[in-house]
């Protein structure tokens, strides 16, 4: 048995944090030094993981919500035996390293989510804990707890000050996520100094009001006390737990501990030497003695724990082979065998019905067709289910306390909802989506960005897409939102024009495994587009010729390029232009992001070089100009809307057949 003391093990974390930040001349040493003892208690006595199999599904999840202290996690991963070398630590914050400034999922083995924007880590943790509870309810059987892990979150004052923490922690209490355990680094310091000048919440009272179990304050530098608090938290049968750990930021630094000075800058060689002396750490930069490595090494224990789980799973698989097969499929992210047929049936049904409905209703029809063959589809809405139409026939609601539910009411918590979706997607076993009005995507914005940054299979649904929602006025009428969402790297933004495109949009978002999607739907009716041929593959390309120039065999003189409900306007204008002997091609572009990834040859076949183009979309005009290789113009909305019936607003802002015709005539002149 190791003779290395737990305190020495914690000091190894402090030393690595100081050395890496000093070498990089950038970073946050204070939090890793302050939370080193807490981390030692959790990682050596409670956390269930296998460093040699970071993706083992039975592992506990660990989230560093206060992600600026990333060297804490990197030190832990290195010391416990993950594939993260000392050279990786020496490359902290350098170009191309596996130790970036904030933890990034799929960059560093053992990192479960990308953190840094404060509050979103705890939100992801709530999503993971919810996914675990839902998946366990569906798949576990007596004697076979194959889905059975805890989610541990480290968080600080900044996470608790961010409003998103209120949204998601309230929900965690409602959902009784008892396997969620958060450890709060209560050090009283943020970048501007002593937090009492701006943060005096009764944190205990706040979390008790949410329905959480609250332990502490405990001495965050007493490893045994933290150990006992975690053990107590694990006994909670119905409530998530917050453990309040009183700590000193920069613990061990003689001249900087307990001050903002140690929060976000290197200590300097002189102060590091003084700190190591005070800690009794006699080793040089990046030097860890073998006995300390041996004390931290978790590979043998991790392999043992995983083997025990594998034995349980083997028994489960023998007793319930079909359940095991389904669980494996879902955790792998594969779609069911009947998926392709269900999509084609839904497309054909939409084409045959030829309904003129709002695309939010078309979306619900698509869900009714697709959800029955996709048990992993997990929906929700931020208190707008009846407006977003995100539920479907036969779907059950989590509101009832039934954890076999497939639809979640998140309440008026748009940001929290989107960040929870990210956590669910990270956990696996579900394809999550959540919905609100498009204008409230502003509230969700940073979670949407994180979803794209992490390449998550998460779907955000936004309805009431433009001035077409009418009387609610400019506070609710989205103008800049669609273009701004398209600007997020890696985000696919779909705005379908009718029932057929709505099915393809849903299918494309569900099938996408390498990134996030937004689906934009209308409140106003969308005319069904009467196509000569329904080509789902062409629609899935993001942009396609929905109607060719109608006048004989003559080539098109102009392209009408439109999205959403405005495709119907383009089709009507095409007919009137034909009466004026002007040959117009109509291109529907439900997803500019998808279209932009197509080959040059394909894009030029849809938008021939040099051909005049009129783009039509009820949103800001700026992004459409990139599609013009010759003359071009945009019919859009570059000001806020107004409160009035939609029919009056379309006229006021120029979305009429006559105005489209006039703009085309001006282009051709």
Short mmCIF file of N, CA, C and O in Angstrom, two decimals, residues 25-98:
data_model
loop_
_atom_site.label_atom_id
_atom_site.label_comp_id
_atom_site.label_asym_id
_atom_site.label_seq_id
_atom_site.Cartn_x
_atom_site.Cartn_y
_atom_site.Cartn_z
N UNK A 25 3.00 31.00 -19.63
CA UNK A 25 2.85 32.43 -19.30
C UNK A 25 1.39 32.86 -19.49
O UNK A 25 1.10 33.99 -19.89
N UNK A 26 0.49 31.91 -19.21
CA UNK A 26 -0.93 32.16 -19.40
C UNK A 26 -1.71 31.07 -18.70
O UNK A 26 -1.32 29.90 -18.71
N UNK A 27 -2.82 31.44 -18.08
CA UNK A 27 -3.66 30.43 -17.46
C UNK A 27 -4.14 30.84 -16.09
O UNK A 27 -3.97 31.99 -15.66
N UNK A 28 -4.76 29.89 -15.40
CA UNK A 28 -5.42 30.16 -14.12
C UNK A 28 -4.94 29.15 -13.08
O UNK A 28 -5.52 28.08 -12.94
N UNK A 29 -3.91 29.48 -12.32
CA UNK A 29 -3.40 28.53 -11.34
C UNK A 29 -4.20 28.49 -10.04
O UNK A 29 -4.16 27.49 -9.32
N UNK A 30 -4.92 29.56 -9.72
CA UNK A 30 -5.55 29.68 -8.41
C UNK A 30 -6.58 28.61 -8.11
O UNK A 30 -6.60 28.02 -7.03
N UNK A 31 -7.47 28.34 -9.07
CA UNK A 31 -8.51 27.35 -8.83
C UNK A 31 -7.95 25.95 -8.69
O UNK A 31 -8.31 25.22 -7.75
N UNK A 32 -7.04 25.47 -9.57
CA UNK A 32 -6.48 24.13 -9.36
C UNK A 32 -5.78 24.00 -8.01
O UNK A 32 -5.88 22.93 -7.36
N UNK A 33 -5.10 25.04 -7.58
CA UNK A 33 -4.43 24.98 -6.28
C UNK A 33 -5.45 24.94 -5.15
O UNK A 33 -5.26 24.25 -4.14
N UNK A 34 -6.57 25.65 -5.33
CA UNK A 34 -7.60 25.68 -4.29
C UNK A 34 -8.44 24.42 -4.23
O UNK A 34 -8.89 24.02 -3.16
N UNK A 35 -8.67 23.78 -5.38
CA UNK A 35 -9.54 22.60 -5.43
C UNK A 35 -8.77 21.28 -5.45
O UNK A 35 -9.38 20.20 -5.60
N UNK A 36 -7.46 21.32 -5.31
CA UNK A 36 -6.65 20.11 -5.40
C UNK A 36 -7.06 19.06 -4.37
O UNK A 36 -7.11 17.86 -4.67
N UNK A 37 -7.38 19.49 -3.16
CA UNK A 37 -7.76 18.53 -2.12
C UNK A 37 -9.13 17.92 -2.41
O UNK A 37 -9.36 16.72 -2.20
N UNK A 38 -10.05 18.74 -2.90
CA UNK A 38 -11.38 18.24 -3.27
C UNK A 38 -11.25 17.20 -4.38
O UNK A 38 -11.87 16.13 -4.34
N UNK A 39 -10.42 17.52 -5.38
CA UNK A 39 -10.22 16.60 -6.50
C UNK A 39 -9.60 15.29 -6.04
O UNK A 39 -9.97 14.21 -6.51
N UNK A 40 -8.68 15.38 -5.10
CA UNK A 40 -8.04 14.17 -4.59
C UNK A 40 -9.06 13.26 -3.91
O UNK A 40 -9.08 12.04 -4.11
N UNK A 41 -9.93 13.85 -3.12
CA UNK A 41 -10.97 13.06 -2.44
C UNK A 41 -11.89 12.38 -3.45
O UNK A 41 -12.21 11.19 -3.32
N UNK A 42 -12.32 13.12 -4.47
CA UNK A 42 -13.26 12.56 -5.44
C UNK A 42 -12.60 11.51 -6.33
O UNK A 42 -13.11 10.40 -6.49
N UNK A 43 -11.47 11.84 -6.90
CA UNK A 43 -10.86 10.98 -7.92
C UNK A 43 -10.22 9.73 -7.33
O UNK A 43 -10.10 8.72 -8.02
N UNK A 44 -9.79 9.77 -6.08
CA UNK A 44 -9.15 8.58 -5.51
C UNK A 44 -10.10 7.71 -4.70
O UNK A 44 -9.79 6.54 -4.45
N UNK A 45 -11.26 8.24 -4.32
CA UNK A 45 -12.12 7.49 -3.41
C UNK A 45 -13.55 7.25 -3.91
O UNK A 45 -14.27 6.45 -3.32
N UNK A 46 -13.94 7.95 -4.97
CA UNK A 46 -15.35 7.83 -5.38
C UNK A 46 -15.56 7.70 -6.88
O UNK A 46 -16.44 6.93 -7.31
N UNK A 47 -14.85 8.46 -7.68
CA UNK A 47 -15.11 8.51 -9.12
C UNK A 47 -14.84 7.15 -9.76
O UNK A 47 -13.78 6.56 -9.55
N UNK A 48 -15.81 6.66 -10.52
CA UNK A 48 -15.69 5.37 -11.19
C UNK A 48 -15.29 5.60 -12.64
O UNK A 48 -16.07 6.17 -13.42
N UNK A 49 -14.08 5.20 -13.02
CA UNK A 49 -13.60 5.43 -14.37
C UNK A 49 -12.46 4.47 -14.66
O UNK A 49 -11.87 3.87 -13.76
N UNK A 50 -12.15 4.32 -15.94
CA UNK A 50 -11.03 3.49 -16.38
C UNK A 50 -10.19 4.32 -17.34
O UNK A 50 -10.61 4.58 -18.47
N UNK A 51 -8.99 4.74 -16.92
CA UNK A 51 -8.15 5.58 -17.80
C UNK A 51 -7.82 4.94 -19.13
O UNK A 51 -7.56 5.63 -20.11
N UNK A 52 -7.85 3.60 -19.18
CA UNK A 52 -7.52 2.90 -20.42
C UNK A 52 -8.72 2.75 -21.35
O UNK A 52 -8.57 2.26 -22.48
N UNK A 53 -9.89 3.16 -20.89
CA UNK A 53 -11.10 3.10 -21.71
C UNK A 53 -11.97 4.32 -21.39
O UNK A 53 -13.00 4.21 -20.72
N UNK A 54 -11.54 5.49 -21.86
CA UNK A 54 -12.22 6.74 -21.46
C UNK A 54 -13.69 6.81 -21.84
O UNK A 54 -14.45 7.58 -21.25
N UNK A 55 -14.11 6.02 -22.83
CA UNK A 55 -15.50 6.08 -23.30
C UNK A 55 -16.35 4.93 -22.77
O UNK A 55 -17.49 4.74 -23.22
N UNK A 56 -15.83 4.16 -21.83
CA UNK A 56 -16.61 3.07 -21.23
C UNK A 56 -17.95 3.64 -20.74
O UNK A 56 -18.00 4.60 -19.98
N UNK A 57 -19.05 3.05 -21.18
CA UNK A 57 -20.37 3.64 -20.93
C UNK A 57 -20.77 3.60 -19.46
O UNK A 57 -21.62 4.38 -19.02
N UNK A 58 -20.15 2.71 -18.67
CA UNK A 58 -20.52 2.61 -17.27
C UNK A 58 -19.81 3.58 -16.36
O UNK A 58 -20.06 3.60 -15.15
N UNK A 59 -18.97 4.44 -16.92
CA UNK A 59 -18.17 5.36 -16.10
C UNK A 59 -19.03 6.47 -15.49
O UNK A 59 -20.09 6.83 -16.03
N UNK A 60 -18.57 7.00 -14.36
CA UNK A 60 -19.13 8.24 -13.87
C UNK A 60 -18.68 9.38 -14.78
O UNK A 60 -17.62 9.29 -15.43
N UNK A 61 -19.46 10.44 -14.83
CA UNK A 61 -19.09 11.63 -15.61
C UNK A 61 -18.54 12.70 -14.67
O UNK A 61 -19.13 12.97 -13.62
N UNK A 62 -17.44 13.31 -15.09
CA UNK A 62 -16.84 14.41 -14.33
C UNK A 62 -16.80 15.65 -15.22
O UNK A 62 -16.29 15.61 -16.35
N UNK A 63 -17.33 16.74 -14.70
CA UNK A 63 -17.41 17.99 -15.46
C UNK A 63 -16.75 19.11 -14.67
O UNK A 63 -17.08 19.34 -13.50
N UNK A 64 -15.85 19.82 -15.32
CA UNK A 64 -15.21 20.99 -14.73
C UNK A 64 -15.95 22.22 -15.24
O UNK A 64 -15.57 22.80 -16.26
N UNK A 65 -17.02 22.60 -14.55
CA UNK A 65 -17.82 23.73 -15.02
C UNK A 65 -17.02 25.03 -14.97
O UNK A 65 -17.15 25.89 -15.84
N UNK A 66 -16.18 25.17 -13.93
CA UNK A 66 -15.27 26.32 -13.87
C UNK A 66 -14.03 25.99 -14.70
O UNK A 66 -12.93 25.82 -14.19
N UNK A 67 -14.24 25.93 -16.01
CA UNK A 67 -13.25 25.37 -16.93
C UNK A 67 -11.98 26.16 -17.08
O UNK A 67 -11.01 25.67 -17.65
N UNK A 68 -11.97 27.41 -16.59
CA UNK A 68 -10.72 28.17 -16.65
C UNK A 68 -9.62 27.48 -15.85
O UNK A 68 -8.44 27.65 -16.12
N UNK A 69 -10.01 26.68 -14.86
CA UNK A 69 -9.04 25.92 -14.07
C UNK A 69 -8.68 24.60 -14.71
O UNK A 69 -8.50 23.58 -14.03
N UNK A 70 -8.52 24.60 -16.02
CA UNK A 70 -8.35 23.36 -16.78
C UNK A 70 -7.14 22.54 -16.35
O UNK A 70 -7.14 21.32 -16.47
N UNK A 71 -6.09 23.20 -15.83
CA UNK A 71 -4.92 22.42 -15.42
C UNK A 71 -5.24 21.46 -14.28
O UNK A 71 -4.54 20.47 -14.10
N UNK A 72 -6.28 21.73 -13.52
CA UNK A 72 -6.71 20.76 -12.51
C UNK A 72 -7.09 19.45 -13.19
O UNK A 72 -6.65 18.37 -12.78
N UNK A 73 -7.90 19.54 -14.23
CA UNK A 73 -8.34 18.33 -14.91
C UNK A 73 -7.19 17.66 -15.66
O UNK A 73 -7.06 16.44 -15.64
N UNK A 74 -6.37 18.44 -16.32
CA UNK A 74 -5.26 17.85 -17.06
C UNK A 74 -4.29 17.13 -16.12
O UNK A 74 -3.78 16.05 -16.43
N UNK A 75 -4.03 17.72 -14.96
CA UNK A 75 -3.16 17.07 -13.98
C UNK A 75 -3.76 15.75 -13.51
O UNK A 75 -3.07 14.73 -13.41
N UNK A 76 -5.07 15.75 -13.25
CA UNK A 76 -5.75 14.53 -12.81
C UNK A 76 -5.69 13.45 -13.88
O UNK A 76 -5.44 12.27 -13.58
N UNK A 77 -5.94 13.83 -15.12
CA UNK A 77 -5.92 12.85 -16.21
C UNK A 77 -4.52 12.26 -16.38
O UNK A 77 -4.35 11.05 -16.57
N UNK A 78 -3.51 13.11 -16.30
CA UNK A 78 -2.13 12.64 -16.44
C UNK A 78 -1.75 11.72 -15.28
O UNK A 78 -1.22 10.62 -15.50
N UNK A 79 -2.03 12.13 -14.09
CA UNK A 79 -1.60 11.38 -12.91
C UNK A 79 -2.30 10.03 -12.78
O UNK A 79 -1.71 9.05 -12.33
N UNK A 80 -3.58 9.97 -13.17
CA UNK A 80 -4.33 8.73 -12.97
C UNK A 80 -4.11 7.71 -14.08
O UNK A 80 -4.55 6.57 -13.95
N UNK A 81 -3.45 8.11 -15.18
CA UNK A 81 -3.08 7.12 -16.18
C UNK A 81 -3.75 7.25 -17.53
O UNK A 81 -3.64 6.33 -18.36
N UNK A 82 -4.45 8.35 -17.79
CA UNK A 82 -5.00 8.55 -19.12
C UNK A 82 -3.86 8.81 -20.11
O UNK A 82 -2.73 9.11 -19.72
N UNK A 83 -4.18 8.71 -21.38
CA UNK A 83 -3.19 8.94 -22.43
C UNK A 83 -2.96 10.45 -22.59
O UNK A 83 -3.35 11.06 -23.58
N UNK A 84 -2.34 11.02 -21.58
CA UNK A 84 -2.01 12.44 -21.59
C UNK A 84 -0.63 12.57 -20.94
O UNK A 84 -0.48 12.41 -19.72
N UNK A 85 0.36 12.82 -21.74
CA UNK A 85 1.75 12.74 -21.30
C UNK A 85 2.21 14.03 -20.62
O UNK A 85 1.56 15.07 -20.69
N UNK A 86 3.39 13.94 -20.01
CA UNK A 86 4.00 15.14 -19.44
C UNK A 86 4.31 16.15 -20.53
O UNK A 86 4.19 17.36 -20.31
N UNK A 87 4.69 15.68 -21.70
CA UNK A 87 4.91 16.61 -22.82
C UNK A 87 3.62 17.34 -23.18
O UNK A 87 3.66 18.52 -23.57
N UNK A 88 2.47 16.65 -23.06
CA UNK A 88 1.19 17.32 -23.30
C UNK A 88 0.97 18.43 -22.28
O UNK A 88 0.48 19.52 -22.62
N UNK A 89 1.31 18.17 -21.02
CA UNK A 89 1.16 19.21 -20.00
C UNK A 89 2.10 20.37 -20.26
O UNK A 89 1.74 21.54 -20.05
N UNK A 90 3.30 20.08 -20.73
CA UNK A 90 4.26 21.15 -21.03
C UNK A 90 3.80 22.00 -22.21
O UNK A 90 4.24 23.14 -22.36
N UNK A 91 2.93 21.42 -23.05
CA UNK A 91 2.40 22.15 -24.21
C UNK A 91 1.09 22.86 -23.89
O UNK A 91 0.36 23.27 -24.80
N UNK A 92 0.78 23.03 -22.62
CA UNK A 92 -0.45 23.69 -22.17
C UNK A 92 -0.66 25.02 -22.90
O UNK A 92 0.23 25.86 -22.97
N UNK A 93 -1.83 25.14 -23.51
CA UNK A 93 -2.27 26.36 -24.20
C UNK A 93 -1.47 26.68 -25.46
O UNK A 93 -1.55 27.80 -25.96
N UNK A 94 -0.74 25.70 -26.00
CA UNK A 94 0.03 25.95 -27.20
C UNK A 94 -0.69 25.40 -28.43
O UNK A 94 -1.54 24.52 -28.33
N UNK A 95 -0.30 25.91 -29.59
CA UNK A 95 -0.96 25.54 -30.83
C UNK A 95 -0.90 24.04 -31.07
O UNK A 95 0.17 23.43 -31.04
N UNK A 96 -2.07 23.44 -31.30
CA UNK A 96 -2.14 22.03 -31.64
C UNK A 96 -2.01 21.07 -30.48
O UNK A 96 -2.00 19.86 -30.68
N UNK A 97 -1.94 21.59 -29.24
CA UNK A 97 -1.75 20.70 -28.10
C UNK A 97 -3.06 20.03 -27.70
O UNK A 97 -4.14 20.45 -28.11
N UNK A 98 -2.93 18.99 -26.89
CA UNK A 98 -4.10 18.30 -26.35
C UNK A 98 -4.48 18.86 -24.98
O UNK A 98 -5.29 18.26 -24.27
#
